[in-house]
Structures are given as C-alpha cells and as structure tokens.
JSON list of C-alpha atoms in Angstrom, two decimals:
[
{"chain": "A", "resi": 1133, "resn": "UNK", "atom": "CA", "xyz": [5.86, 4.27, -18.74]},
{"chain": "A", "resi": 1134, "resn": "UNK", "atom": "CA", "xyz": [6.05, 4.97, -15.16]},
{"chain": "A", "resi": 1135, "resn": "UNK", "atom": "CA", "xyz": [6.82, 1.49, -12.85]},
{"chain": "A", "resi": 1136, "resn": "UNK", "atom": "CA", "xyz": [7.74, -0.42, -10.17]},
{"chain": "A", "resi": 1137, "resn": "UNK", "atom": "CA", "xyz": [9.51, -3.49, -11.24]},
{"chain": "A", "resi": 1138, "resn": "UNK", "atom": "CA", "xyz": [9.90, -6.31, -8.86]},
{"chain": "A", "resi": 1139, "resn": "UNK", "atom": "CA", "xyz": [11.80, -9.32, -9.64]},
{"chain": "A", "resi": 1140, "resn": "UNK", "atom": "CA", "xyz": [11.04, -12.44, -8.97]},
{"chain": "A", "resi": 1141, "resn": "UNK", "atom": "CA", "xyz": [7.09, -12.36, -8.97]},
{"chain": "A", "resi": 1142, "resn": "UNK", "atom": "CA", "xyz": [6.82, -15.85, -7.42]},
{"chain": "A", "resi": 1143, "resn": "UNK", "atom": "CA", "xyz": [9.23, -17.70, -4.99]},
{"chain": "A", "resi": 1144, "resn": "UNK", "atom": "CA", "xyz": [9.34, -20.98, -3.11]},
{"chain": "A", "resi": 1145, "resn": "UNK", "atom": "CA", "xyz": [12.34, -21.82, -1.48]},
{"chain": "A", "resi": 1146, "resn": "UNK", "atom": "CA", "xyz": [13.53, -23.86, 1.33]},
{"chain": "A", "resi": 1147, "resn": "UNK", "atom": "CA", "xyz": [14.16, -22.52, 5.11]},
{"chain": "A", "resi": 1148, "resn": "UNK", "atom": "CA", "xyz": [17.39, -20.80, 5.03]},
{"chain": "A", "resi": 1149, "resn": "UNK", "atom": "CA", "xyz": [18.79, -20.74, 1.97]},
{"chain": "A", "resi": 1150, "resn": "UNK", "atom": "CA", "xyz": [19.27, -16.21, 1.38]},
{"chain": "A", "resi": 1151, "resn": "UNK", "atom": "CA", "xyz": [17.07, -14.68, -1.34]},
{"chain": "A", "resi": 1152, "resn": "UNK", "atom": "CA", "xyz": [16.82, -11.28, -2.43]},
{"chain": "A", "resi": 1153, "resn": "UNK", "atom": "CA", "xyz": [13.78, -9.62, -4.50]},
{"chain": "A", "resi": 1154, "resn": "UNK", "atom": "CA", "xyz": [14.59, -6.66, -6.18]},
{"chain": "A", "resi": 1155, "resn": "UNK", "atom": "CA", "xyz": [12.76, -3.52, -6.48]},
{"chain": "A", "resi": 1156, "resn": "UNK", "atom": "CA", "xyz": [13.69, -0.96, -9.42]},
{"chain": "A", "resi": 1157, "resn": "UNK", "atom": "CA", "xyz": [11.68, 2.39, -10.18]},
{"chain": "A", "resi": 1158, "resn": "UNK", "atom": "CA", "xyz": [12.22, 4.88, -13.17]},
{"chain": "A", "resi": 1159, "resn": "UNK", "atom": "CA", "xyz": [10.55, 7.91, -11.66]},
{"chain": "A", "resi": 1160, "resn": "UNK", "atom": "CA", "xyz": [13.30, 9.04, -10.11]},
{"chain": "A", "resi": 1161, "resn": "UNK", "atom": "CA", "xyz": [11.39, 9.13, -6.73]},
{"chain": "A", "resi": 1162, "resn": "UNK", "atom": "CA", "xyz": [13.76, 9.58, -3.75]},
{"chain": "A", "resi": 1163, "resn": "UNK", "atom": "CA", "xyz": [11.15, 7.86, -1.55]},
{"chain": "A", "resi": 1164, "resn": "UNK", "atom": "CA", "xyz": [11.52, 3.75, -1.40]},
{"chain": "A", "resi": 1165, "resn": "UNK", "atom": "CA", "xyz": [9.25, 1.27, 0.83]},
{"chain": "A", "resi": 1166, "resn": "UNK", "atom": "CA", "xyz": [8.76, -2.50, 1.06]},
{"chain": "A", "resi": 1167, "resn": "UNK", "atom": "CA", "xyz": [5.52, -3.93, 2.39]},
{"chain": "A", "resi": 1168, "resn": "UNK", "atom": "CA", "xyz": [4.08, -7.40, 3.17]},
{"chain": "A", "resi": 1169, "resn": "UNK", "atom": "CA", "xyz": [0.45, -8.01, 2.76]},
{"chain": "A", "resi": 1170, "resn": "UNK", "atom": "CA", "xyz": [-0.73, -10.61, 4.98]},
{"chain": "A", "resi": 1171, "resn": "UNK", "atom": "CA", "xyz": [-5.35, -12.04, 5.34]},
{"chain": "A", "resi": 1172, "resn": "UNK", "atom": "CA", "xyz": [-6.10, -9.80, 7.58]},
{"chain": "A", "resi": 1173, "resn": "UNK", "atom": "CA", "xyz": [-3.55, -7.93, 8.09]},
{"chain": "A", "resi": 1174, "resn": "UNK", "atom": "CA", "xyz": [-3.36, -5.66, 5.71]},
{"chain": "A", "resi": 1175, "resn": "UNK", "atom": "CA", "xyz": [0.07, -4.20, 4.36]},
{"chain": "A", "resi": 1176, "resn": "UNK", "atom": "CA", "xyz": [2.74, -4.04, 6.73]},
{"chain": "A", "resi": 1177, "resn": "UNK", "atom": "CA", "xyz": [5.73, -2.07, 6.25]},
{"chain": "A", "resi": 1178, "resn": "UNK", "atom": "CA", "xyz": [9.07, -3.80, 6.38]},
{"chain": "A", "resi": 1179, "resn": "UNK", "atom": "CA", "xyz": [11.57, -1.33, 5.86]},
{"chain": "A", "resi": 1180, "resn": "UNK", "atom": "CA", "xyz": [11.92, 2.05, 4.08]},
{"chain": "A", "resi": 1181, "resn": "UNK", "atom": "CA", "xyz": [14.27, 4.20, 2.57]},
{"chain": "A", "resi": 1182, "resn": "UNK", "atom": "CA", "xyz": [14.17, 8.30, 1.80]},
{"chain": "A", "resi": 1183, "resn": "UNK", "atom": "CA", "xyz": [17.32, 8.52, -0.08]},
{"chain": "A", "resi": 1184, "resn": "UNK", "atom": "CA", "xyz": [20.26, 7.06, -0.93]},
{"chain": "A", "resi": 1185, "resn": "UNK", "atom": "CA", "xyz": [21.92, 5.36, 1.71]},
{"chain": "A", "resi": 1186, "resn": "UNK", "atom": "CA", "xyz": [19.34, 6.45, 4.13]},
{"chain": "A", "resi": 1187, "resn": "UNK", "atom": "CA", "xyz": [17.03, 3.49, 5.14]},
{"chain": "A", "resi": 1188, "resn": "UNK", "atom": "CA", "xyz": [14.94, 2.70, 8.59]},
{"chain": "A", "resi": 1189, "resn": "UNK", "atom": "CA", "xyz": [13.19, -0.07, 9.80]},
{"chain": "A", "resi": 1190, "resn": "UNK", "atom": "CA", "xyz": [9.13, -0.31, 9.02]},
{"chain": "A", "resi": 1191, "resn": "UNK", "atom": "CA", "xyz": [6.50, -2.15, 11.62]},
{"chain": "A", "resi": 1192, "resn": "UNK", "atom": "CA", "xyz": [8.07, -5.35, 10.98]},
{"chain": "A", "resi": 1193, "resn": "UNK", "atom": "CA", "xyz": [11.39, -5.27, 9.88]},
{"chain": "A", "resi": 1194, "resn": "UNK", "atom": "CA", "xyz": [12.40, -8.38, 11.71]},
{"chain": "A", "resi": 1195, "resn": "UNK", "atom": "CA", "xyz": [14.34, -10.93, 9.49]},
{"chain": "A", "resi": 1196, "resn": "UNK", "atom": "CA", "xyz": [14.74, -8.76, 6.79]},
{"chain": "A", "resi": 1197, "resn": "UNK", "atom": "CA", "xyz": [17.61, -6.10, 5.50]},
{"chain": "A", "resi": 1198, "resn": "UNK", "atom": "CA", "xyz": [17.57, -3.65, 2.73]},
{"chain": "A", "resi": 1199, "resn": "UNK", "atom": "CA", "xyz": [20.07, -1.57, 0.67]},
{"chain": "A", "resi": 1200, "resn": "UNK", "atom": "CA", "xyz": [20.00, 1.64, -1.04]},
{"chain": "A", "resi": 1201, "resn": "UNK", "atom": "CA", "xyz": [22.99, 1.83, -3.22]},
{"chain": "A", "resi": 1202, "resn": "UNK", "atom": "CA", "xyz": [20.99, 4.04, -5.78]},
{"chain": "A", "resi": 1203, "resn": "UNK", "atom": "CA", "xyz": [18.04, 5.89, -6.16]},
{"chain": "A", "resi": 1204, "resn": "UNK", "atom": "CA", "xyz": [15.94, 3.90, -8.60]},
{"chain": "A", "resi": 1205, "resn": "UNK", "atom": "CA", "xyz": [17.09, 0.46, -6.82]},
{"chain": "A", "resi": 1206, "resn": "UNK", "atom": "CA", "xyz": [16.05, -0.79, -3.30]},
{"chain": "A", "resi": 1207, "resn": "UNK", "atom": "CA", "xyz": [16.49, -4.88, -3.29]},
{"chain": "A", "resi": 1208, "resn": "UNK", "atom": "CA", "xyz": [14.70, -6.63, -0.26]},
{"chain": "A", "resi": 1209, "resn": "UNK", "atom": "CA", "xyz": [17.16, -9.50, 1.49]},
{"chain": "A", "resi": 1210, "resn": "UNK", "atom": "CA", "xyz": [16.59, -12.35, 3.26]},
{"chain": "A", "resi": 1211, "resn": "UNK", "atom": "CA", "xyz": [19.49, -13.67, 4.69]},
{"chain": "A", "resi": 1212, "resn": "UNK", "atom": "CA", "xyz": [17.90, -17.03, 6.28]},
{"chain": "A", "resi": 1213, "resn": "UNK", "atom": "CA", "xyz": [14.17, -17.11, 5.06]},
{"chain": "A", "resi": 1214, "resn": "UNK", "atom": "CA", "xyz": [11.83, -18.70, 7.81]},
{"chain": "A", "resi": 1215, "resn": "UNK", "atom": "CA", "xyz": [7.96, -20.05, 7.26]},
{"chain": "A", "resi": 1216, "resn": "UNK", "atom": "CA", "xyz": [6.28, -17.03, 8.76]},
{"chain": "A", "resi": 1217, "resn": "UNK", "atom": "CA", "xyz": [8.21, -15.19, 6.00]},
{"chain": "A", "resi": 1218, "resn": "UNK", "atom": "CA", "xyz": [5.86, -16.63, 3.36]},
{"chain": "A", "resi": 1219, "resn": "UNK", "atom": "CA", "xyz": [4.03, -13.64, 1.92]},
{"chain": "A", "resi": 1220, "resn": "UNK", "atom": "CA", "xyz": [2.69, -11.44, -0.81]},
{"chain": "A", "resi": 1221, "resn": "UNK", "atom": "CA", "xyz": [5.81, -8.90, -0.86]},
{"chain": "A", "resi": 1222, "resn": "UNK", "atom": "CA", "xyz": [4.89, -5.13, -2.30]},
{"chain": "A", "resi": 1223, "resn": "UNK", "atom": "CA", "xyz": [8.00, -2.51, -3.50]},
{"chain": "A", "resi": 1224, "resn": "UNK", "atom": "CA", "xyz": [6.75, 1.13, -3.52]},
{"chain": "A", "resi": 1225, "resn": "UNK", "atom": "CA", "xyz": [7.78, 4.17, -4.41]},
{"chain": "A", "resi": 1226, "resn": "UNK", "atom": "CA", "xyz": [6.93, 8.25, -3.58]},
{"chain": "A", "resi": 1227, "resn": "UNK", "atom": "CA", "xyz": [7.95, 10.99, -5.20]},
{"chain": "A", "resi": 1228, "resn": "UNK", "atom": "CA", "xyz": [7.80, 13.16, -1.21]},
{"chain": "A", "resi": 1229, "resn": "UNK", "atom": "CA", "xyz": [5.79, 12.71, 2.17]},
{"chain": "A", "resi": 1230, "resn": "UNK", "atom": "CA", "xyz": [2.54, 13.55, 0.82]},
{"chain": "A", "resi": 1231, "resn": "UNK", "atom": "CA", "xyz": [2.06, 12.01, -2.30]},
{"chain": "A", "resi": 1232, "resn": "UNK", "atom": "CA", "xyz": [0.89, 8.51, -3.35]},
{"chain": "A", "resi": 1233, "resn": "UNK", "atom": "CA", "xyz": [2.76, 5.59, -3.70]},
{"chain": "A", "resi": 1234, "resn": "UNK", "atom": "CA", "xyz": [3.17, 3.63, -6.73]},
{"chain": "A", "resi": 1235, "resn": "UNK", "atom": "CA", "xyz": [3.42, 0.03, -6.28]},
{"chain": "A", "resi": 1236, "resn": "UNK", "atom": "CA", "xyz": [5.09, -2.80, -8.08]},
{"chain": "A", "resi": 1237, "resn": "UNK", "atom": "CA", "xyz": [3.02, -5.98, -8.50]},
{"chain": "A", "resi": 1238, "resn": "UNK", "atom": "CA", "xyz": [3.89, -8.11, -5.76]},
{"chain": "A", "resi": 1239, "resn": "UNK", "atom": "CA", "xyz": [6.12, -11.23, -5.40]},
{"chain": "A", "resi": 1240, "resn": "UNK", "atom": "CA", "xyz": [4.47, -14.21, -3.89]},
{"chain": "A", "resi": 1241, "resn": "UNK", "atom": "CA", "xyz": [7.21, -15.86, -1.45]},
{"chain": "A", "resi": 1242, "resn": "UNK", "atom": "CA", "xyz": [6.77, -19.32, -0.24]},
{"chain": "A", "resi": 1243, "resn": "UNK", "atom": "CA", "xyz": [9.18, -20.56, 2.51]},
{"chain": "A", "resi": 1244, "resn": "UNK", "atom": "CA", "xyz": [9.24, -24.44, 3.37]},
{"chain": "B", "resi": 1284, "resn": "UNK", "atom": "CA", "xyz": [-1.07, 0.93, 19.67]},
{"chain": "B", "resi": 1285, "resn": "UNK", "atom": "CA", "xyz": [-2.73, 3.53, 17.04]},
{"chain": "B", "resi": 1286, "resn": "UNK", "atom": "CA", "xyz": [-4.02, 1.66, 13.78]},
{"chain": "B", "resi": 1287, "resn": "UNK", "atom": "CA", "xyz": [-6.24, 2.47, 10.48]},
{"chain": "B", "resi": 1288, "resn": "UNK", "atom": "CA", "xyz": [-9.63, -0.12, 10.16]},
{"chain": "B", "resi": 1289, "resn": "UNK", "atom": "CA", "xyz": [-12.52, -0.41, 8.30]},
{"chain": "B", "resi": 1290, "resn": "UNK", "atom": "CA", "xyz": [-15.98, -0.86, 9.48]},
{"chain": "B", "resi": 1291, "resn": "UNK", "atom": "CA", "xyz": [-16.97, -4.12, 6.68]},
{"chain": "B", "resi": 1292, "resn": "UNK", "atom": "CA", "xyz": [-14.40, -6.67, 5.26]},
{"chain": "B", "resi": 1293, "resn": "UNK", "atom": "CA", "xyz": [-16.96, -7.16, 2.49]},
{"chain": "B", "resi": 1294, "resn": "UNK", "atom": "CA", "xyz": [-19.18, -5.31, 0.79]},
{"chain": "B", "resi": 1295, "resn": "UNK", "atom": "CA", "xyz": [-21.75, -5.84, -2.54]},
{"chain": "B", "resi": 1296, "resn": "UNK", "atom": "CA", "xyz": [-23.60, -3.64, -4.14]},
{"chain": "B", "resi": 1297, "resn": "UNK", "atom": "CA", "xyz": [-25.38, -4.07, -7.73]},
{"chain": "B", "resi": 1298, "resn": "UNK", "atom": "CA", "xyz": [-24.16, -2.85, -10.93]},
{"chain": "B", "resi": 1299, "resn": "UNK", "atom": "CA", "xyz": [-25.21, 1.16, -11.44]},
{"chain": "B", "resi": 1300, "resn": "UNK", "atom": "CA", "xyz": [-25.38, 1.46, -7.77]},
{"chain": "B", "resi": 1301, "resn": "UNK", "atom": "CA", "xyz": [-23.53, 3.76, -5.54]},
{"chain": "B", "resi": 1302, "resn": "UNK", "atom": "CA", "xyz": [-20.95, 2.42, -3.12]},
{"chain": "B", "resi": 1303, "resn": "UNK", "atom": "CA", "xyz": [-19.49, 3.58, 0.17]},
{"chain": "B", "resi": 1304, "resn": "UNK", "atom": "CA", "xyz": [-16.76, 2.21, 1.56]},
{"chain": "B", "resi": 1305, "resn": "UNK", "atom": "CA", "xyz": [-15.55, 3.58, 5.01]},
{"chain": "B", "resi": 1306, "resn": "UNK", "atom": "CA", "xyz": [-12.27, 3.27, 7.40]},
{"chain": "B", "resi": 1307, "resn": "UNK", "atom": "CA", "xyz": [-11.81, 4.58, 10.96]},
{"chain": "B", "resi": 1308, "resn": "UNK", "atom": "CA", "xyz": [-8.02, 6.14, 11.55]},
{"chain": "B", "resi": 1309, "resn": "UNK", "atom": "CA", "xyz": [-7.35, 6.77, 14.94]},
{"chain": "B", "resi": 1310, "resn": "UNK", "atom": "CA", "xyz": [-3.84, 8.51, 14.93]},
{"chain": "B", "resi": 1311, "resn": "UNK", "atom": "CA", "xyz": [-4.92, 12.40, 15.13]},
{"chain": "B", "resi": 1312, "resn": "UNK", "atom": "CA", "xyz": [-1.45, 13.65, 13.98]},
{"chain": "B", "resi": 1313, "resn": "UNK", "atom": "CA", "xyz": [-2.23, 12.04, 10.19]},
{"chain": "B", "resi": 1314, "resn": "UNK", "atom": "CA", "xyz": [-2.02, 14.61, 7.87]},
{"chain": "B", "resi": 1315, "resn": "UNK", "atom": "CA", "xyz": [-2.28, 12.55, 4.63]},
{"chain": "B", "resi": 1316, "resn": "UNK", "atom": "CA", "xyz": [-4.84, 10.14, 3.61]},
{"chain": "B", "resi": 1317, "resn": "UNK", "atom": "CA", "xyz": [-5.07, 7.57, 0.56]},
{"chain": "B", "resi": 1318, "resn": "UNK", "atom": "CA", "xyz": [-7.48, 5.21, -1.02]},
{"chain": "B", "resi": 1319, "resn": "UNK", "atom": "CA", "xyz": [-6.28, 2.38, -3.31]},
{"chain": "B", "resi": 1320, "resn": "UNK", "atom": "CA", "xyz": [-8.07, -0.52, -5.12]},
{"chain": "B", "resi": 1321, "resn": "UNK", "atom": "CA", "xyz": [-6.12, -3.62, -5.54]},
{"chain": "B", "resi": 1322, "resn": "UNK", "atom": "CA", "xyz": [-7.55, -6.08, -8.60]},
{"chain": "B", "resi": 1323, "resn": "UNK", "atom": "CA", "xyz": [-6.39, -9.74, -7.75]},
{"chain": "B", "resi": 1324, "resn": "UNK", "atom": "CA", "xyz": [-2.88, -10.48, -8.68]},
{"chain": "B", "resi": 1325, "resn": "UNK", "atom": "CA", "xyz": [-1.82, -7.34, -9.02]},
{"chain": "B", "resi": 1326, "resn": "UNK", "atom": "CA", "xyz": [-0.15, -4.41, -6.47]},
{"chain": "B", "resi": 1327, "resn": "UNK", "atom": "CA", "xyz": [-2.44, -1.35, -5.11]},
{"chain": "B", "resi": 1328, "resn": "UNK", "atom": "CA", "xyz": [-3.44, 1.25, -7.63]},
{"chain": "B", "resi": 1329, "resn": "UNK", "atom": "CA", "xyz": [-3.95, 4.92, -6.19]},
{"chain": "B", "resi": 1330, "resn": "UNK", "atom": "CA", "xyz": [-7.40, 6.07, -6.30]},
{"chain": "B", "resi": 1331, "resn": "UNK", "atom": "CA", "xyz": [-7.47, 9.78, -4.62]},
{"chain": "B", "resi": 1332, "resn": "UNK", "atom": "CA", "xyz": [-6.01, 11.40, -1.98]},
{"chain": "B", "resi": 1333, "resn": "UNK", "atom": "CA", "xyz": [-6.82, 14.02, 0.41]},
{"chain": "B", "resi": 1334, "resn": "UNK", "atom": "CA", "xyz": [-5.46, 16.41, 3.00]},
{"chain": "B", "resi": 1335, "resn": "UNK", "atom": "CA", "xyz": [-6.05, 17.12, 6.61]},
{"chain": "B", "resi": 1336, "resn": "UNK", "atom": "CA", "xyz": [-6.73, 20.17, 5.72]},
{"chain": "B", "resi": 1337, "resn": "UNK", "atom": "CA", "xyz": [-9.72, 19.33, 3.38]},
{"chain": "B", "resi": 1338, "resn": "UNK", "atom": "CA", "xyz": [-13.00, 17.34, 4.32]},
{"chain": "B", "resi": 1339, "resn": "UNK", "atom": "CA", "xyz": [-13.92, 16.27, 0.61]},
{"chain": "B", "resi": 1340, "resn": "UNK", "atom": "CA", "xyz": [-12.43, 15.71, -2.72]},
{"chain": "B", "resi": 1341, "resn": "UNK", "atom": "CA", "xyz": [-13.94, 14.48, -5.70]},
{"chain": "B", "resi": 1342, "resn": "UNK", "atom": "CA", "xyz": [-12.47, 12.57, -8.49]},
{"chain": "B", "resi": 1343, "resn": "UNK", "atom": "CA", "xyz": [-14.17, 10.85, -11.68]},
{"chain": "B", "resi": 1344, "resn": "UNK", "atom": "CA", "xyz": [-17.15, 9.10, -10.18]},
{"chain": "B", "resi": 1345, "resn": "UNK", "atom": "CA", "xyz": [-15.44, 8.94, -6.56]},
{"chain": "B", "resi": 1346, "resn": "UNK", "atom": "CA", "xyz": [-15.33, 11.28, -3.98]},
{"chain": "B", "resi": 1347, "resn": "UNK", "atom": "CA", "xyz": [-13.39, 10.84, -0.29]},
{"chain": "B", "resi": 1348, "resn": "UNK", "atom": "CA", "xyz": [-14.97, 12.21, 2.92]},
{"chain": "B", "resi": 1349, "resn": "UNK", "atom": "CA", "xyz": [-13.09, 12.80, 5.61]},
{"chain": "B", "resi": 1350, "resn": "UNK", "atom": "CA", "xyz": [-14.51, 13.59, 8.84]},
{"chain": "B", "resi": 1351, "resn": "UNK", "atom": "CA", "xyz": [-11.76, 14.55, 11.13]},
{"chain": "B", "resi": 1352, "resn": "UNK", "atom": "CA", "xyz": [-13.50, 14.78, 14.24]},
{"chain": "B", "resi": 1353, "resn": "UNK", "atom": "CA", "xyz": [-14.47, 11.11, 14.84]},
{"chain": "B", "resi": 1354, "resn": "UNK", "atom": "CA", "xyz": [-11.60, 10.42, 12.57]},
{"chain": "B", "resi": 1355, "resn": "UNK", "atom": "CA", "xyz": [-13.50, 8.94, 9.49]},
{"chain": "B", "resi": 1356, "resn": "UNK", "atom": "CA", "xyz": [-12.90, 8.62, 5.99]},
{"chain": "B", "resi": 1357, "resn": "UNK", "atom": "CA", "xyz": [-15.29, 7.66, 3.50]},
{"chain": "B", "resi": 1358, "resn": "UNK", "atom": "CA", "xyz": [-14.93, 6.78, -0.49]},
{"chain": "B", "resi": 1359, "resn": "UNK", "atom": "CA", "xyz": [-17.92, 6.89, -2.35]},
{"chain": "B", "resi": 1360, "resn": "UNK", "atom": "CA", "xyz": [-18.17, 5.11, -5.65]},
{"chain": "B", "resi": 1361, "resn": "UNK", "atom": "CA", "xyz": [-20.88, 6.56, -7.99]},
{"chain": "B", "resi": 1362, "resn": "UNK", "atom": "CA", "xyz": [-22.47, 4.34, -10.77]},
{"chain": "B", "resi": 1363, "resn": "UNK", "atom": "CA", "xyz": [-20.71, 1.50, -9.44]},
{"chain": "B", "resi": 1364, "resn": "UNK", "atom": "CA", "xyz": [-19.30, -1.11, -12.33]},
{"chain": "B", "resi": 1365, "resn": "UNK", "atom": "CA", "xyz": [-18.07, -4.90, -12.46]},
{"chain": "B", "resi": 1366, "resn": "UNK", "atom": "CA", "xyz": [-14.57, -3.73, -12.91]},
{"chain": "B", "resi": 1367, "resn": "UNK", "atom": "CA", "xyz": [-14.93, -1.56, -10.00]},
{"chain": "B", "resi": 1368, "resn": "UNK", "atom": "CA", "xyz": [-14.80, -4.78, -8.27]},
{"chain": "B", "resi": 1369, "resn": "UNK", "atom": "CA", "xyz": [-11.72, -4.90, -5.82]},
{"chain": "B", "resi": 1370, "resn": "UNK", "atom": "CA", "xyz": [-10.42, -5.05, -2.73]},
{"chain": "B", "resi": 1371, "resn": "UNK", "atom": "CA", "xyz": [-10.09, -1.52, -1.76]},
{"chain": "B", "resi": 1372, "resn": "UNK", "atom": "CA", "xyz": [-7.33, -0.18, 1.17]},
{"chain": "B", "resi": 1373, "resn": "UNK", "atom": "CA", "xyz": [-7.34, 3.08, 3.41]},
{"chain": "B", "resi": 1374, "resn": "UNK", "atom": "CA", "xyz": [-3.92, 4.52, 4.45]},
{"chain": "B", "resi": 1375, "resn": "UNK", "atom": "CA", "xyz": [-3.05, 7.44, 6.58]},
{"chain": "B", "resi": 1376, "resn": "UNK", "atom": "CA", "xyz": [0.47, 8.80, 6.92]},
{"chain": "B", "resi": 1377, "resn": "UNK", "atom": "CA", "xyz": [2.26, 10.84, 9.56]},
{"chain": "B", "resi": 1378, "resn": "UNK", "atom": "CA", "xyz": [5.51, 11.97, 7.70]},
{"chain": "B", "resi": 1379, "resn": "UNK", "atom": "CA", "xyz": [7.29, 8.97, 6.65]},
{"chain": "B", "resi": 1380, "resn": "UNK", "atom": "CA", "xyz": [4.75, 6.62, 8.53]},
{"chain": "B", "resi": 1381, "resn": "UNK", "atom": "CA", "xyz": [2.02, 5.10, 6.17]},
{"chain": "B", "resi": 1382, "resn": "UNK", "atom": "CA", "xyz": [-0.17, 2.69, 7.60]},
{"chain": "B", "resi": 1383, "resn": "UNK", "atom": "CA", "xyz": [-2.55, 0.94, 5.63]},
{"chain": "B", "resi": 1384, "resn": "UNK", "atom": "CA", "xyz": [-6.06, -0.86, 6.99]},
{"chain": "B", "resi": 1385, "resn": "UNK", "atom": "CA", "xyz": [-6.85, -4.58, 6.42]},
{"chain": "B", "resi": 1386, "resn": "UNK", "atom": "CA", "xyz": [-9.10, -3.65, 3.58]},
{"chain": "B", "resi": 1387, "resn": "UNK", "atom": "CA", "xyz": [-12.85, -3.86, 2.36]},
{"chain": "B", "resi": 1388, "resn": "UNK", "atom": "CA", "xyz": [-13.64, -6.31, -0.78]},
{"chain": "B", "resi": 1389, "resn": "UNK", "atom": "CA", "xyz": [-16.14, -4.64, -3.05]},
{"chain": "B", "resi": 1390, "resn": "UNK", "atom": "CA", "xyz": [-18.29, -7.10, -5.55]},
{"chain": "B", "resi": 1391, "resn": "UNK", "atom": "CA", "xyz": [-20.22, -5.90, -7.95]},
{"chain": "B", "resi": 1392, "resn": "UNK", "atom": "CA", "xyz": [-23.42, -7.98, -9.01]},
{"chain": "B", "resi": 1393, "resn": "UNK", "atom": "CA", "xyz": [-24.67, -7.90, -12.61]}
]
C-alpha cells in the first residue's frame, strides 16, 4: 500500500530538550515536504526537499532543520523545541511539480 | 504578500444536497490547483486536481471550477453524504511553492 509514515503521532515534551519526527514514504517520490497546520492558519510549509540532499526552507522554516540522506526518508528536527512550536505536524510526499501530495497522518507536538 | 482563502470557514448543507465550496487564489503565476478533505485525526486526502490550463474537471460526484480571471476555484459536491463531512483545503502551487488556504468545514445534516 502506498504511505506516508510518520513517527511519533503524538509528542509532549519539555522546552528544549531536541526531538526529531520522522517521515518515511515507499513511492519512491523524489519530492519531500513538511507542513504545520495551525486554527486558522491553515498548513504552512516548513521546509522541503526535491531530491536527495537537496532541501530549502518553506514559509516558516524558523526553528526547524531537515535532512535528506535518502529518497524515501526526510526526518523533521528540532534542535531546542519552543511553545509556539506546539502543532499538528504533516510529512508529504509528490511524485513531480504538478501532481498531488500524499500525506502522512500528522503528529500532534506539544511543547511545555 | 500573495495568499490562497476561502470565502466561508463553515459550511452545512443537508444530506442528498449539493455542496459548493469556494477559495479565492490571488497569485496569477499558479499553474496547479488541488482540493483535499481532511476527516478529523487524520492527514489531507487528495480529492481532484486541475490545471491552469483547464476551467473544469469532474470526478465521481465532484467537479472543480476554476475561474481564472477573478482567480476562483470552486468544488462542487453532488448528492452530498454524512461521510462527506470534513474540513476541506484549497492549494495552488507555483513550481515547488504549494500554498494551502485556512480551510472550509463541511457538515452534513441527516
């Protein structure tokens, strides 16, 4: 079956104290996002990546780094999580430019 | 700066109904549009897409307008059900840049 796997799916941990959330596709898409999904805000992008070792920073990238080691894998990192980082966190992939995006199901961060 | 909206943060309709859900883009250079419905607790699902170079497309019992010269897009649920019952996104992209809007939430009433 065709997926987006993200790992954890729910979070709380203190201010701080680095976490990363991984993001793992088997479609062999070459095209890797991360969003955050925010009331009212919509989805934001974070960061994004097109191929291996090629990533570039999103709308809000702030606070936030990213690795692309291999294709199917593109972990999310947050080297010293703050409150405003709490958020419903969404991995996507795309098989080019103009084609949907499949999306994993979202891990719920809380920072305190 | 240049952003993707929709016209209702809520909308409800009754079961067997037709629904129309709309979003305003306002970045002219978007070549690519997308609709997905997102159930609670779980990630966007793809609905349909459709090209600039298009101005309708019609799936199973939805269809996506888009109007490019007051830079509108439209999804249009027909027969609506309870488990059409979502929140449901717009997003435009410009090569690598997808933006998404804030979203509509679509109830359906027995």
């Amino acid at each position: 079956e065709a997926q987006v796997t993200q790992n954890p799916r729910y979070l709380i941990t203190v201010t701080g104290k680095k976490l990363t959330v991984t993001c793992s596709q088997n479609m062999n898409h070459e095209y890797m996002s991360w969003y955050r999904q925010d009331p009212g805000l919509g989805l934001r992008q974070i960061y994004y990546s097109m191929n291996v070792e090629v990533t570039d920073k999103g709308d809000v990238p702030e606070g936030y780094k990213v690795s692309r080691k291999e294709k199917r894998n593109f972990p999310l990192i947050l080297e010293s999580p703050s409150p405003n980082q709490t958020s419903l966190y969404f991995c996507a992939s795309t098989r080019g430019a103009n084609t949907e995006a499949f999306f994993g199901q979202g891990t719920r961060l809380t920072v305190v | 700066g240049e952003s993707v909206g929709l016209h209702l943060p809520t909308l409800s309709v009754q079961e067997g109904d037709n629904s129309i859900i709309n979003c305003a883009y306002s970045n002219s250079a978007s070549d690519y549009f997308i609709w997905y419905k997102q159930e609670s607790g779980k990630g966007p699902q793809f609905i349909i897409d459709i090209r600039s170079n298009m101005d309708k497309r019609q799936g199973q019992r939805v269809t996506v307008l888009l109007n490019k010269t007051v830079k509108h897009l439209s999804l249009q649920i027909a027969a609506t059900q309870p488990g059409d019952s979502a929140v449901y996104f717009c997003a435009e992209r410009e090569n690598n840049d997808m933006r998404f809007g804030a979203g509509t939430r679509l109830t359906v009433k027995p």
